[in-house]
């Protein structure tokens, strides 16, 4: 028995559950891409599958809509793969284990992939239903959105005729997104030197953080575990001597790190001093993050004596200097849209390898020059310390369009169905609309979606009732688009 089979709308939840059975983490999208192609073939729908595994499926206008502007329905097929430390789930081959808790769907011990699996489920349900009224549709489902909008960047838009774009990659019902930040992935590598050292080994762990999406939740004062670990190691130097052997933090550049770990070598007295300071430091952090991240815990665990390669003292100081001075978090708020983050940075993945300290961050800004200036700042810090810096997945901002023809239709439908006005907003998170807006001159874009909570984390949830309301709203919007 399917877990979601009794939920409405039935076909939307049918396809959503089918998608959760197919591994589709970023960089592992061939199987789900082929599933979409088979879907199109079985229904006689024209399709394109490109070398990146992006899929475009075309559907003709329903009767009476032949002269209506072509509409692109768009989402991405990849998901962020996060799991709880105790989970044995293999994202490369295992189906997600779904559960229902009241109005919410979740996945046991892992991310759910509602971002953006629900978009794919919506469009498949639309494509298969020939009773619906709508203009000609171009359904564009991209790969690797979560690691820098790579699929959208690679997609050839020449075959597309859309005038309107309905992006289905938002997580708050009642909002119509009309602009978003641009972004890039900033990669720093800082060469390090090691030396053999024998002493007691101690594992330092920063855990219990909420984490979250590095764009949508960067303004919620949630801590970055890697930055806190560096701060602890720096402050602890005043009361204990140690040598740093290992350091890791975070798993995704666009997720705020919830956990970070270090292995240090120190004698028994200094190890105990580290443990005592960890207790004090935990209380300090919980006070600092009252109301936003009070679960922070710093622990020091004795692992016994051993010999390990540890950082040369100069390399250790460079590593801590780099992490302590990294421009993490909000850099600037927008000056003309209230409460909008303009520019930010999230140091999402950090690892100490035998050759280098590697740091990968998501840099975002709605102002292109500010985004580049922040990248330059990180590059300067990295290169000043003798490292190298690279930019990957650079994508443009989606600028707010004053003369939209699509937005008024959507506002009117929302008003009639909900009895209130939608909130039209620009967001700090990156959406693929910016790339399509840049590639297709004159494209009129709006992004929408149902309520989700804690995306990119193991606490991700998708609202069942919201999925149904947004489904009805989406169908009515398509029905109203005639000019």
Coordinates of C-alpha atoms in Angstrom, one line a residue:
X1 CA 0.0 0.0 0.0
X2 CA 1.3 3.4 -1.0
X3 CA 1.8 5.8 1.9
X4 CA 0.2 8.7 0.2
X5 CA -2.5 7.0 -1.8
X6 CA -5.4 8.5 0.2
X7 CA -4.3 12.1 -0.1
X8 CA -5.8 14.7 -2.4
X9 CA -5.0 15.6 -5.2
X10 CA -4.5 11.9 -5.8
X11 CA -2.4 12.1 -9.0
X12 CA -0.1 14.7 -7.6
X13 CA 0.7 12.7 -4.5
X14 CA 0.9 9.5 -6.7
X15 CA 3.7 11.1 -8.7
X16 CA 5.4 12.6 -5.7
X17 CA 5.6 9.2 -4.0
X18 CA 6.9 7.6 -7.2
X19 CA 9.7 10.2 -7.4
X20 CA 10.7 9.4 -3.8
X21 CA 11.4 5.8 -4.9
X22 CA 14.0 7.0 -7.4
X23 CA 17.4 8.2 -6.2
X24 CA 17.8 11.8 -7.4
X25 CA 20.3 13.7 -5.4
X26 CA 22.3 16.4 -7.2
X27 CA 24.7 14.9 -9.6
X28 CA 22.8 11.6 -9.6
X29 CA 19.8 12.4 -11.9
X30 CA 20.1 10.1 -14.9
X31 CA 17.5 7.6 -13.5
X32 CA 14.9 10.2 -12.7
X33 CA 15.6 12.0 -16.0
X34 CA 14.9 8.7 -17.9
X35 CA 11.7 8.2 -15.9
X36 CA 10.5 11.6 -17.1
X37 CA 11.3 10.7 -20.7
X38 CA 9.4 7.4 -20.4
X39 CA 6.5 9.3 -19.0
X40 CA 6.5 11.5 -22.1
X41 CA 6.9 8.6 -24.5
X42 CA 4.0 6.6 -23.0
X43 CA 1.7 9.6 -23.6
X44 CA 2.9 10.6 -27.0
X45 CA 4.2 13.9 -25.8
X46 CA 7.1 15.6 -27.6
X47 CA 10.2 15.9 -25.4
X48 CA 13.9 16.9 -25.3
X49 CA 16.5 15.2 -23.1
X50 CA 19.8 17.0 -23.4
X51 CA 23.3 15.9 -22.5
X52 CA 23.0 17.3 -19.0
X53 CA 19.8 15.2 -18.5
X54 CA 17.5 18.2 -18.4
X55 CA 14.1 17.3 -19.7
X56 CA 11.6 19.4 -21.6
X57 CA 8.1 18.1 -22.3
X58 CA 5.7 19.8 -24.7
X59 CA 1.9 19.7 -24.5
X60 CA -0.4 21.4 -27.0
X61 CA -2.9 24.0 -26.0
X62 CA -6.4 22.8 -25.0
X63 CA -9.3 23.7 -27.2
X64 CA -9.9 27.5 -27.2
X65 CA -6.4 28.3 -26.0
X66 CA -4.6 28.0 -29.3
X67 CA -3.8 31.7 -29.5
X68 CA -2.9 32.1 -25.8
X69 CA 0.7 32.8 -25.0
X70 CA 2.9 29.7 -24.4
X71 CA 3.5 29.0 -20.7
X72 CA 6.6 27.4 -19.3
X73 CA 6.0 25.3 -16.1
X74 CA 9.4 24.8 -14.5
X75 CA 11.0 23.0 -11.6
X76 CA 14.1 20.9 -10.9
X77 CA 14.5 17.2 -10.4
X78 CA 17.4 17.1 -8.0
X79 CA 17.2 17.2 -4.2
X80 CA 19.5 17.9 -1.3
X81 CA 20.6 14.7 0.3
X82 CA 20.9 15.0 4.1
X83 CA 20.5 12.3 6.7
X84 CA 20.7 11.9 10.5
X85 CA 24.0 10.7 11.8
X86 CA 22.6 7.3 12.8
X87 CA 20.9 6.7 9.5
X88 CA 22.2 4.0 7.2
X89 CA 20.2 5.4 4.2
X90 CA 22.1 5.2 0.9
X91 CA 20.9 8.1 -1.3
X92 CA 22.5 6.5 -4.4
X93 CA 20.1 3.5 -4.3
X94 CA 17.5 3.6 -1.5
X95 CA 14.0 4.9 -1.8
X96 CA 13.0 7.5 0.8
X97 CA 10.8 6.2 3.6
X98 CA 7.8 8.4 3.8
X99 CA 5.6 9.2 6.8
X100 CA 2.6 11.4 7.6
X101 CA 2.3 13.5 10.7
X102 CA -1.0 15.3 10.8
X103 CA -1.0 17.8 7.8
X104 CA 2.6 17.0 6.9
X105 CA 4.6 14.5 4.9
X106 CA 8.1 13.8 6.0
X107 CA 10.9 11.3 5.2
X108 CA 12.2 9.2 8.0
X109 CA 15.8 10.3 9.0
X110 CA 16.4 12.1 5.7
X111 CA 15.5 15.1 3.7
X112 CA 12.2 14.7 1.8
X113 CA 12.9 16.3 -1.5
X114 CA 9.7 18.3 -1.5
X115 CA 12.1 20.9 -2.8
X116 CA 11.5 20.4 -5.7
X117 CA 9.8 17.0 -6.1
X118 CA 6.4 18.6 -5.6
X119 CA 6.9 20.8 -8.7
X120 CA 7.7 17.7 -10.8
X121 CA 4.6 15.9 -9.3
X122 CA 2.4 19.0 -10.2
X123 CA 3.6 19.1 -13.8
X124 CA 3.3 15.4 -14.4
X125 CA -0.3 15.5 -13.1
X126 CA -1.0 18.4 -15.5
X127 CA 0.6 16.7 -18.5
X128 CA -1.4 13.5 -18.1
X129 CA -4.8 15.2 -17.7
X130 CA -6.4 16.1 -21.0
X131 CA -9.5 17.5 -19.3
X132 CA -7.7 20.6 -18.1
X133 CA -7.9 24.0 -19.8
X134 CA -4.6 25.7 -20.5
X135 CA -2.3 27.3 -23.1
X136 CA 0.4 25.4 -24.9
X137 CA 2.8 24.2 -22.2
X138 CA 6.6 23.8 -22.1
X139 CA 7.5 21.8 -19.0
X140 CA 11.1 22.3 -18.2
X141 CA 12.6 20.1 -15.5
X142 CA 16.3 20.8 -14.8
X143 CA 19.1 19.0 -13.1
X144 CA 21.6 20.1 -10.4
X145 CA 19.7 23.2 -9.3
X146 CA 20.8 22.6 -5.7
X147 CA 24.5 22.8 -6.6
X148 CA 24.6 26.0 -8.6
X149 CA 21.6 26.0 -11.0
X150 CA 23.9 24.0 -13.4
X151 CA 21.1 22.4 -15.4
X152 CA 19.4 25.7 -16.2
X153 CA 22.7 27.2 -17.1
X154 CA 23.4 24.4 -19.6
X155 CA 19.9 24.2 -21.1
X156 CA 19.6 25.4 -24.7
X157 CA 16.4 27.6 -24.7
X158 CA 16.3 28.1 -28.5
X159 CA 13.5 25.6 -29.0
X160 CA 11.3 27.3 -26.3
X161 CA 8.6 29.8 -27.2
X162 CA 7.3 30.6 -23.8
X163 CA 6.1 34.1 -23.0
X164 CA 5.2 33.4 -19.4
X165 CA 7.2 31.3 -16.8
X166 CA 5.6 29.7 -13.8
X167 CA 8.4 28.5 -11.6
X168 CA 7.2 26.0 -8.9
X169 CA 10.2 26.1 -6.6
X170 CA 8.9 28.2 -3.7
X171 CA 8.1 27.0 -0.2
X172 CA 5.6 29.5 1.1
X173 CA 1.9 29.5 0.1
X174 CA 0.5 33.0 -0.2
X175 CA 3.6 34.5 -1.6
X176 CA 4.3 35.3 -5.3
X177 CA 8.0 35.6 -5.8
X178 CA 8.9 38.3 -8.4
X179 CA 12.6 38.5 -8.1
X180 CA 15.6 36.7 -6.5
X181 CA 19.3 37.0 -5.8
X182 CA 22.0 35.9 -8.1
X183 CA 24.7 33.6 -6.8
X184 CA 27.9 31.6 -7.2
X185 CA 29.9 28.9 -5.5
X186 CA 33.2 30.2 -4.0
X187 CA 35.9 27.6 -3.6
X188 CA 39.0 28.3 -1.5
X189 CA 42.0 26.0 -1.1
X190 CA 44.6 26.8 1.5
X191 CA 47.8 24.6 1.3
X192 CA 48.9 23.2 4.6
X193 CA 51.9 21.3 6.0
X194 CA 51.8 18.4 8.5
X195 CA 54.2 16.8 10.9
X196 CA 53.9 13.5 12.9
X197 CA 52.9 13.9 16.5
X198 CA 52.2 11.5 19.4
X199 CA 49.9 12.4 22.3
X200 CA 46.4 11.9 23.6
X201 CA 43.7 12.3 20.9
X202 CA 40.6 14.4 21.5
X203 CA 37.5 14.8 19.3
X204 CA 35.9 18.2 19.4
X205 CA 32.3 18.3 18.1
X206 CA 29.9 21.3 17.6
X207 CA 26.4 19.9 17.1
X208 CA 22.7 20.5 17.8
X209 CA 22.4 23.4 15.4
X210 CA 19.2 24.0 13.4
X211 CA 21.0 24.6 10.0
X212 CA 18.7 25.4 7.1
X213 CA 18.7 26.9 3.7
X214 CA 21.6 29.3 3.2
X215 CA 19.4 31.8 1.3
X216 CA 15.9 31.5 2.7
X217 CA 17.1 31.1 6.3
X218 CA 20.3 33.2 6.4
X219 CA 18.3 36.0 8.2
X220 CA 17.1 33.8 11.1
X221 CA 20.3 34.2 13.2
X222 CA 21.2 30.5 13.0
X223 CA 24.8 29.6 13.7
X224 CA 27.3 28.1 11.4
X225 CA 28.9 25.0 13.1
X226 CA 32.2 25.4 11.3
X227 CA 32.6 29.0 12.2
X228 CA 31.8 28.2 15.8
X229 CA 34.3 25.3 15.8
X230 CA 37.1 27.7 14.6
X231 CA 36.1 30.2 17.3
X232 CA 36.3 27.5 20.0
X233 CA 39.7 26.3 18.8
X234 CA 41.0 29.9 18.7
X235 CA 39.7 30.9 22.1
X236 CA 40.8 27.6 23.7
X237 CA 44.4 28.3 22.7
X238 CA 44.6 30.7 25.6
X239 CA 44.1 27.9 28.2
X240 CA 45.4 24.7 26.5
X241 CA 48.0 23.7 24.0
X242 CA 47.0 21.3 21.2
X243 CA 47.8 20.3 17.6
X244 CA 45.1 20.1 15.0
X245 CA 44.9 16.9 13.0
X246 CA 41.5 16.9 11.3
X247 CA 38.6 19.4 10.7
X248 CA 35.4 18.9 8.8
X249 CA 32.1 20.9 8.7
X250 CA 28.9 20.9 6.6
X251 CA 27.8 18.8 3.6
X252 CA 26.3 21.2 1.1
X253 CA 27.4 24.7 0.2
X254 CA 23.7 25.9 0.2
X255 CA 22.9 24.5 3.6
X256 CA 24.0 26.2 6.9
X257 CA 26.3 23.6 8.6
X258 CA 24.6 21.9 11.6
X259 CA 27.7 20.0 12.7
X260 CA 31.5 20.3 12.6
X261 CA 34.2 18.2 14.1
X262 CA 37.9 18.4 14.8
X263 CA 40.6 16.0 16.0
X264 CA 43.3 17.5 18.1
X265 CA 46.2 16.0 20.0
X266 CA 47.0 17.3 23.5
X267 CA 48.3 15.9 26.8
X268 CA 45.8 14.8 29.4
X269 CA 45.8 18.1 31.3
X270 CA 45.3 20.2 28.2
X271 CA 42.6 17.8 27.0
X272 CA 40.7 18.2 30.2
X273 CA 41.1 22.0 30.0
X274 CA 39.5 21.8 26.5
X275 CA 36.6 19.8 27.8
X276 CA 36.0 22.2 30.7
X277 CA 36.1 25.2 28.3
X278 CA 33.7 23.4 26.0
X279 CA 31.1 23.4 28.7
X280 CA 31.6 27.1 29.3
X281 CA 31.6 27.8 25.6
X282 CA 28.3 25.9 25.1
X283 CA 26.6 28.1 27.7
X284 CA 28.0 31.2 26.1
X285 CA 26.7 30.2 22.7
X286 CA 23.3 29.3 24.0
X287 CA 23.0 32.8 25.5
X288 CA 24.2 34.4 22.3
X289 CA 21.7 32.4 20.1
X290 CA 18.7 32.6 22.5
X291 CA 15.5 32.4 20.5
X292 CA 17.2 31.2 17.3
X293 CA 19.6 28.3 17.9
X294 CA 19.6 27.3 21.6
X295 CA 20.5 23.7 21.0
X296 CA 24.2 24.3 20.3
X297 CA 26.4 21.9 22.1
X298 CA 30.2 21.7 22.1
X299 CA 31.8 18.5 23.4
X300 CA 35.4 17.1 23.8
X301 CA 35.8 13.3 23.8
X302 CA 38.9 11.4 24.8
X303 CA 40.0 8.8 22.2
X304 CA 43.2 7.5 23.7
X305 CA 46.8 7.9 22.8
X306 CA 48.0 7.8 19.2
X307 CA 50.2 9.1 16.5
X308 CA 48.7 11.3 13.8
X309 CA 49.9 13.8 11.2
X310 CA 49.1 17.2 12.7
X311 CA 49.3 20.7 11.2
X312 CA 52.6 22.5 11.4
X313 CA 52.0 25.5 13.8
X314 CA 52.2 28.0 11.0
X315 CA 49.6 26.1 9.0
X316 CA 47.4 25.7 12.0
X317 CA 47.4 29.5 12.6
X318 CA 46.6 30.1 8.9
X319 CA 43.7 27.7 9.0
X320 CA 42.2 29.4 12.1
X321 CA 42.9 32.9 10.8
X322 CA 41.1 32.0 7.5
X323 CA 38.0 30.6 9.2
X324 CA 37.7 33.3 11.8
X325 CA 38.0 36.1 9.2
X326 CA 35.8 34.4 6.6
X327 CA 32.9 36.8 5.7
X328 CA 30.1 34.4 6.6
X329 CA 26.5 35.4 7.0
X330 CA 24.6 38.5 6.1
X331 CA 26.8 41.2 4.6
X332 CA 24.2 43.8 3.6
X333 CA 20.5 44.3 3.8
X334 CA 18.6 45.8 0.8
X335 CA 18.1 49.5 1.1
X336 CA 14.7 49.8 -0.6
X337 CA 12.9 46.5 0.1
X338 CA 12.1 46.1 3.8
X339 CA 13.6 43.0 5.5
X340 CA 15.3 41.7 2.3
X341 CA 18.8 40.4 2.5
X342 CA 20.8 41.9 -0.3
X343 CA 24.2 40.1 0.0
X344 CA 25.3 37.1 2.0
X345 CA 27.7 34.2 2.2
X346 CA 27.4 30.7 3.7
X347 CA 30.6 28.7 4.3
X348 CA 28.8 25.4 3.7
X349 CA 31.5 22.7 3.3
X350 CA 34.9 22.7 5.0
X351 CA 37.4 19.9 5.0
X352 CA 41.0 19.5 6.0
X353 CA 42.7 17.2 3.5
X354 CA 46.4 16.0 3.4
X355 CA 47.1 18.9 1.0
X356 CA 44.9 21.8 1.9
X357 CA 42.0 23.3 3.9
X358 CA 39.1 23.3 1.4
X359 CA 36.2 25.7 1.9
X360 CA 33.2 25.9 -0.4
X361 CA 30.6 28.7 0.1
X362 CA 27.4 29.9 -1.4
X363 CA 27.7 33.6 -2.3
X364 CA 24.4 35.4 -3.0
X365 CA 23.4 39.0 -3.9
X366 CA 20.6 40.7 -5.7
X367 CA 23.2 43.3 -6.9
X368 CA 25.8 41.9 -9.3
X369 CA 28.6 44.2 -8.3
X370 CA 28.1 43.4 -4.6
X371 CA 28.2 39.7 -5.4
X372 CA 31.5 40.1 -7.2
X373 CA 32.9 42.4 -4.5
X374 CA 32.2 39.7 -1.9
X375 CA 33.8 37.0 -4.1
X376 CA 36.8 39.3 -4.4
X377 CA 37.0 39.7 -0.6
X378 CA 37.1 35.9 -0.2
X379 CA 39.7 35.6 -2.9
X380 CA 41.9 38.3 -1.3
X381 CA 41.7 36.5 2.1
X382 CA 42.5 33.1 0.5
X383 CA 45.3 34.3 -1.7
X384 CA 46.8 36.5 1.0
X385 CA 47.3 33.2 3.0
X386 CA 48.9 31.5 0.0
X387 CA 45.8 29.7 -1.3
X388 CA 43.9 29.5 -4.5
X389 CA 40.4 30.7 -5.3
X390 CA 37.8 29.6 -7.9
X391 CA 34.3 30.5 -8.8
X392 CA 31.8 27.9 -10.0
X393 CA 28.1 28.0 -11.0
X394 CA 27.8 31.8 -11.3
X395 CA 24.2 32.7 -12.1
X396 CA 22.5 36.1 -12.4
X397 CA 19.9 37.8 -10.3
X398 CA 16.2 37.8 -11.4
X399 CA 15.3 41.4 -11.4
X400 CA 11.8 42.6 -10.4
X401 CA 9.8 43.4 -13.5
X402 CA 7.5 46.5 -13.1
X403 CA 5.5 45.8 -16.3
X404 CA 4.5 42.2 -15.7
X405 CA 1.3 41.0 -17.5
X406 CA 1.4 37.6 -15.7
X407 CA 1.5 38.9 -12.1
X408 CA -1.8 40.8 -12.2
X409 CA -3.7 37.7 -13.5
X410 CA -2.2 35.7 -10.6
X411 CA -3.0 38.3 -8.1
X412 CA -6.6 38.5 -9.3
X413 CA -7.0 34.7 -9.1
X414 CA -5.5 34.6 -5.7
X415 CA -7.8 37.3 -4.4
X416 CA -10.9 35.5 -5.7
X417 CA -9.8 32.1 -4.3
X418 CA -8.3 33.1 -1.0
X419 CA -10.3 36.2 -0.2
X420 CA -7.1 38.3 0.4
X421 CA -4.1 39.7 -1.4
X422 CA -1.0 37.6 -2.0
X423 CA 2.3 39.0 -0.9
X424 CA 4.5 39.8 -3.9
X425 CA 8.1 39.7 -2.8
X426 CA 11.7 39.5 -3.9
X427 CA 13.7 36.8 -2.1
X428 CA 17.3 36.2 -1.3
X429 CA 17.3 32.5 -2.3
X430 CA 18.5 31.7 -5.8
X431 CA 15.9 30.6 -8.3
X432 CA 16.3 29.4 -11.9
X433 CA 14.1 32.3 -13.1
X434 CA 17.2 34.5 -13.4
X435 CA 18.8 32.3 -15.9
X436 CA 15.7 31.9 -18.0
X437 CA 14.9 35.6 -17.7
X438 CA 18.4 36.3 -19.1
X439 CA 18.2 33.7 -21.9
X440 CA 14.7 34.4 -23.1
X441 CA 14.2 38.2 -23.8
X442 CA 10.9 39.5 -22.5
X443 CA 10.1 36.4 -20.4
X444 CA 7.5 37.3 -17.7
X445 CA 8.2 35.2 -14.5
X446 CA 6.5 34.4 -11.2
X447 CA 7.5 31.7 -8.7
X448 CA 5.0 29.9 -6.4
X449 CA 4.7 26.8 -4.3
X450 CA 3.1 25.1 -1.3
X451 CA 4.2 25.4 2.3
X452 CA 7.3 23.5 3.3
X453 CA 9.3 23.6 6.5
X454 CA 13.0 23.1 7.1
X455 CA 14.0 22.3 3.6
X456 CA 17.5 21.0 3.1
X457 CA 17.4 19.4 6.6
X458 CA 16.2 16.1 8.0
X459 CA 13.3 17.9 9.5
X460 CA 11.9 18.8 6.1
X461 CA 8.1 18.7 5.9
X462 CA 5.5 19.3 3.1
X463 CA 2.0 20.5 4.0
X464 CA -0.7 18.2 2.5
X465 CA -3.5 20.8 2.6
X466 CA -1.2 23.5 1.1
X467 CA -0.3 21.2 -1.8
X468 CA -4.0 20.8 -2.6
X469 CA -4.8 24.5 -2.4
X470 CA -1.8 25.5 -4.6
X471 CA -2.8 22.8 -7.1
X472 CA -6.3 24.3 -7.5
X473 CA -4.8 27.8 -7.7
X474 CA -2.3 26.7 -10.3
X475 CA -5.0 25.1 -12.5
X476 CA -7.1 28.3 -12.3
X477 CA -4.2 30.5 -13.2
X478 CA -3.5 28.4 -16.3
X479 CA -7.2 28.5 -17.2
X480 CA -7.2 32.3 -17.0
X481 CA -4.2 32.8 -19.3
X482 CA -5.6 33.6 -22.6
X483 CA -3.7 36.7 -23.7

